[in-house]
CSV table of C-alpha atoms in Angstrom, one decimal:
chain,number,residue,atom,x,y,z
A,143,MET,CA,-62.1,195.1,98.6
A,144,THR,CA,-64.1,192.0,98.1
A,145,GLU,CA,-64.5,190.0,94.9
A,146,LEU,CA,-67.9,191.3,94.3
A,147,GLU,CA,-66.8,194.8,95.0
A,148,ALA,CA,-63.9,194.3,92.6
A,149,ILE,CA,-66.4,193.0,89.9
A,150,LYS,CA,-68.5,196.1,90.3
A,151,VAL,CA,-65.5,198.6,89.9
A,152,ARG,CA,-63.5,196.7,87.3
A,153,HIS,CA,-63.5,197.9,83.7
A,154,SER,CA,-61.3,197.1,80.7
A,155,VAL,CA,-58.2,199.3,80.5
A,156,ARG,CA,-56.3,199.7,77.2
A,157,HIS,CA,-53.7,202.4,78.0
A,158,TYR,CA,-51.0,201.8,80.7
A,159,ILE,CA,-48.3,204.0,82.3
A,160,ASP,CA,-44.5,202.8,82.4
A,161,ARG,CA,-44.7,201.3,85.8
A,162,LYS,CA,-43.6,197.8,86.7
A,163,ILE,CA,-45.7,195.7,88.9
A,164,GLU,CA,-44.2,195.3,92.5
A,165,ALA,CA,-42.5,192.2,93.5
A,166,GLU,CA,-44.9,191.3,96.3
A,167,LYS,CA,-47.9,191.7,94.0
A,168,VAL,CA,-46.2,189.6,91.4
A,169,GLU,CA,-45.7,187.0,94.1
A,170,LYS,CA,-49.2,187.1,95.1
A,171,LEU,CA,-50.5,186.9,91.5
A,172,ASN,CA,-48.2,183.8,90.7
A,173,LYS,CA,-49.5,182.2,93.8
A,174,LEU,CA,-53.0,182.3,92.8
A,175,ILE,CA,-52.0,181.4,89.1
A,176,ASN,CA,-50.4,178.3,90.3
A,177,GLU,CA,-53.5,177.4,92.2
A,178,CYS,CA,-55.7,178.1,89.2
A,179,ASN,CA,-53.4,176.0,87.0
A,180,GLU,CA,-53.6,173.0,89.4
A,181,GLU,CA,-57.4,173.2,89.9
A,182,GLY,CA,-58.2,174.0,86.4
A,183,ASN,CA,-55.5,171.8,84.4
A,184,LEU,CA,-54.1,175.1,82.9
A,185,HIS,CA,-50.7,176.6,82.1
A,186,LEU,CA,-51.6,180.2,82.7
A,187,GLN,CA,-48.4,182.5,83.1
A,188,LEU,CA,-47.6,185.9,84.3
A,189,CYS,CA,-45.0,187.4,81.8
A,190,GLU,CA,-43.6,190.6,83.2
A,191,ASP,CA,-41.6,192.0,80.3
A,192,ALA,CA,-44.1,191.2,77.5
A,193,ALA,CA,-44.5,194.5,75.6
A,194,GLY,CA,-44.0,192.7,72.3
A,195,THR,CA,-47.2,190.7,72.9
A,196,PHE,CA,-49.3,193.6,71.6
A,197,THR,CA,-47.1,194.9,68.7
A,198,LYS,CA,-49.9,194.4,66.1
A,199,PHE,CA,-51.2,197.5,64.6
A,200,PHE,CA,-54.7,197.3,66.0
A,201,ASN,CA,-53.2,197.0,69.4
A,202,LYS,CA,-50.6,199.7,69.0
A,203,THR,CA,-53.2,202.2,67.9
A,204,GLY,CA,-55.6,201.1,70.3
A,205,GLY,CA,-53.3,201.6,73.3
A,206,LEU,CA,-52.5,198.0,74.4
A,207,GLY,CA,-49.1,198.3,73.1
A,208,SER,CA,-48.3,200.2,76.4
A,209,ALA,CA,-49.1,197.2,78.6
A,210,PRO,CA,-45.9,196.2,80.4
A,211,SER,CA,-47.0,192.7,81.3
A,212,VAL,CA,-49.5,190.0,80.3
A,213,ILE,CA,-51.1,186.9,81.7
A,214,ALA,CA,-50.7,184.3,79.0
A,215,CYS,CA,-53.6,182.0,78.9
A,216,VAL,CA,-52.3,178.6,77.8
A,217,GLY,CA,-53.5,175.0,78.4
A,218,PRO,CA,-54.0,171.4,77.2
A,219,ASP,CA,-55.9,171.8,74.1
A,220,ASP,CA,-59.3,170.0,74.4
A,221,GLU,CA,-63.0,171.1,73.9
A,222,THR,CA,-63.3,172.5,77.4
A,223,LEU,CA,-60.1,174.6,77.3
A,224,GLU,CA,-61.6,178.0,76.3
A,225,GLU,CA,-64.2,178.0,79.1
A,226,ARG,CA,-61.7,177.0,81.8
A,227,ILE,CA,-59.5,179.8,80.6
A,228,GLY,CA,-62.3,182.2,80.9
A,229,TYR,CA,-63.4,181.0,84.3
A,230,TYR,CA,-59.9,181.0,85.9
A,231,GLY,CA,-58.6,183.9,84.0
A,232,GLN,CA,-61.5,186.0,85.4
A,233,LYS,CA,-60.5,184.8,88.8
A,234,VAL,CA,-57.1,186.2,88.3
A,235,VAL,CA,-58.4,189.4,86.6
A,236,ILE,CA,-60.6,190.1,89.7
A,237,TYR,CA,-57.8,189.4,92.2
A,238,ALA,CA,-55.6,191.9,90.1
A,239,GLN,CA,-58.3,194.5,90.5
A,240,ARG,CA,-58.2,193.9,94.2
A,241,LEU,CA,-54.4,194.5,94.2
A,242,GLY,CA,-55.0,197.8,92.6
A,243,LEU,CA,-54.1,196.7,89.0
A,244,ASN,CA,-55.8,197.0,85.8
A,245,THR,CA,-56.4,194.4,82.9
A,246,CYS,CA,-57.9,193.8,79.6
A,247,TRP,CA,-58.7,190.7,77.9
A,248,ALA,CA,-57.2,190.8,74.4
A,249,GLY,CA,-57.9,188.1,71.6
A,250,THR,CA,-55.6,189.9,69.2
A,251,TYR,CA,-52.0,189.4,70.2
A,252,SER,CA,-48.7,188.1,68.7
A,253,LYS,CA,-48.4,184.5,69.9
A,254,LYS,CA,-44.8,184.5,68.5
A,255,LYS,CA,-43.7,187.5,70.5
A,256,CYS,CA,-45.5,186.6,73.7
A,257,PRO,CA,-42.8,185.1,76.1
A,258,ALA,CA,-45.0,182.3,77.3
A,259,GLU,CA,-44.2,178.6,77.3
A,260,VAL,CA,-46.5,176.5,75.2
A,261,ARG,CA,-45.7,172.9,75.8
A,262,PRO,CA,-46.5,170.1,73.3
A,263,GLY,CA,-50.2,169.5,73.2
A,264,GLU,CA,-51.0,172.9,74.6
A,265,LYS,CA,-52.6,176.0,73.0
A,266,SER,CA,-52.1,179.7,73.5
A,267,VAL,CA,-55.9,181.0,73.5
A,268,ILE,CA,-55.8,184.7,74.6
A,269,ALA,CA,-53.8,187.2,76.6
A,270,ILE,CA,-54.8,189.5,79.3
A,271,ALA,CA,-52.9,192.9,79.5
A,272,ILE,CA,-52.0,193.8,83.1
A,273,GLY,CA,-50.4,196.7,84.8
A,274,TYR,CA,-51.1,200.3,86.0
A,275,GLY,CA,-53.7,202.0,83.8
A,276,GLU,CA,-53.6,205.6,82.7
A,277,ASN,CA,-57.2,205.7,84.0
A,278,GLN,CA,-59.7,203.1,85.4
A,279,GLY,CA,-61.6,202.5,82.3
A,280,LYS,CA,-65.3,203.3,81.6
A,281,GLU,CA,-68.5,201.6,82.1
A,282,ARG,CA,-70.0,200.0,78.9
A,283,LYS,CA,-73.6,199.4,77.9
A,284,SER,CA,-75.4,196.2,79.1
A,285,LYS,CA,-78.2,193.9,78.1
A,286,SER,CA,-81.0,193.8,80.6
A,287,PHE,CA,-81.8,191.0,83.0
A,288,LYS,CA,-84.8,189.7,80.8
A,289,GLN,CA,-82.5,189.7,77.7
A,290,VAL,CA,-80.0,187.1,79.2
A,291,THR,CA,-82.3,184.9,81.4
A,292,SER,CA,-84.9,182.3,80.9
A,293,GLY,CA,-86.6,179.3,82.7
A,294,LYS,CA,-88.4,179.3,86.0
A,295,ILE,CA,-90.6,182.4,86.4
A,296,GLY,CA,-90.1,183.0,90.2
A,297,LYS,CA,-86.4,183.9,90.4
A,298,PRO,CA,-84.9,183.6,93.9
A,299,GLU,CA,-82.6,186.3,95.2
A,300,TRP,CA,-79.4,184.4,94.8
A,301,PHE,CA,-80.1,184.1,91.2
A,302,LEU,CA,-80.9,187.7,90.8
A,303,ARG,CA,-77.7,188.6,92.4
A,304,GLY,CA,-75.7,186.1,90.2
A,305,VAL,CA,-77.1,187.6,87.0
A,306,GLU,CA,-76.4,191.1,88.1
A,307,ALA,CA,-72.8,190.2,88.4
A,308,ALA,CA,-72.8,188.1,85.3
A,309,LEU,CA,-74.0,191.2,83.2
A,310,LEU,CA,-70.8,192.9,84.5
A,311,ALA,CA,-68.5,190.3,82.9
A,312,PRO,CA,-66.4,191.5,79.9
A,313,THR,CA,-67.3,189.7,76.8
A,314,ALA,CA,-65.8,189.9,73.3
A,315,ILE,CA,-66.8,193.3,71.6
A,316,ASN,CA,-69.3,193.6,74.5
A,317,GLN,CA,-71.6,191.1,72.6
A,318,GLN,CA,-73.1,189.4,75.8
A,319,ARG,CA,-74.2,186.4,73.7
A,320,PHE,CA,-75.0,184.1,76.5
A,321,GLU,CA,-78.1,183.0,78.3
A,322,ILE,CA,-78.6,181.9,82.0
A,323,LYS,CA,-81.5,179.4,82.5
A,324,LEU,CA,-82.9,178.7,85.9
A,325,LYS,CA,-84.4,175.2,85.9
A,326,ASP,CA,-87.4,174.0,88.1
A,327,ASP,CA,-85.0,172.2,90.5
A,328,GLU,CA,-83.1,175.6,90.9
A,329,THR,CA,-79.9,174.5,89.0
A,330,VAL,CA,-78.5,176.9,86.5
A,331,GLU,CA,-77.7,176.3,82.8
A,332,PHE,CA,-75.2,178.6,81.1
A,333,ILE,CA,-75.8,178.7,77.3
A,334,ASP,CA,-73.3,179.9,74.7
A,335,LYS,CA,-75.3,181.6,72.0
A,336,GLY,CA,-72.4,181.5,69.5
A,337,GLY,CA,-70.7,184.8,69.7
A,338,ILE,CA,-66.9,185.4,68.9
A,339,MET,CA,-64.9,183.8,71.8
A,340,GLY,CA,-68.2,182.7,73.1
A,341,LYS,CA,-66.8,179.8,75.2
A,342,ILE,CA,-64.2,182.1,76.8
A,343,ASP,CA,-67.0,184.6,77.6
A,344,LEU,CA,-69.1,181.9,79.1
A,345,GLY,CA,-66.4,180.9,81.5
A,346,ILE,CA,-66.0,184.5,82.5
A,347,VAL,CA,-69.8,184.8,83.0
A,348,LYS,CA,-69.9,181.6,85.2
A,349,TYR,CA,-67.2,183.0,87.5
A,350,ASN,CA,-69.1,186.4,87.9
A,351,PHE,CA,-72.4,184.6,88.4
A,352,GLU,CA,-70.9,182.4,91.2
A,353,ILE,CA,-69.4,185.3,93.0
A,354,GLY,CA,-72.6,187.3,92.8
A,355,SER,CA,-74.9,184.4,93.8
A,356,GLU,CA,-72.7,183.6,96.9
A,357,HIS,CA,-73.1,187.3,98.2
């Protein structure tokens, strides 16, 4: 499965079965996470025994309390942290899908019970549930191409493909409050339109757009 194929079939999954992630998959995930941390100046961590992360009532009733493991999204606290977490976190999420795993971005979680290391000067921003889902999730409603784009009228094929992939990106409460603008010199501007966790969403959208436009 390619990254683009994984983007197309991946859906958020909130209910998980009681099955640990195999050691070889953990090793592969940690290898990518280490690469992302170095490249993105982050401190992402795969926490295998992290069921307590989702003990809050909302998550327990919603199903995330069944997730056996999480990817803790931590990094040095600055104005770019949330967008970088979105971009590199999505890179890990799509890789997990290629490994046959399921995931769900979760802004509501217990920072105290999440077994991640948060060093001085760092911030824990969001958690990603990861494991084997009871199902593969379901497709959600999406905005149209015209609703999220602006700029140059004649859109090249690579831009169309990028936006198609970006529209498949998970966003907080499915708000899709972003804009992708094609400038006359064919550079792309990504605009956060102020939604909940909008900067994280923008990073996720950028990653999906990048993969779509390259294919």
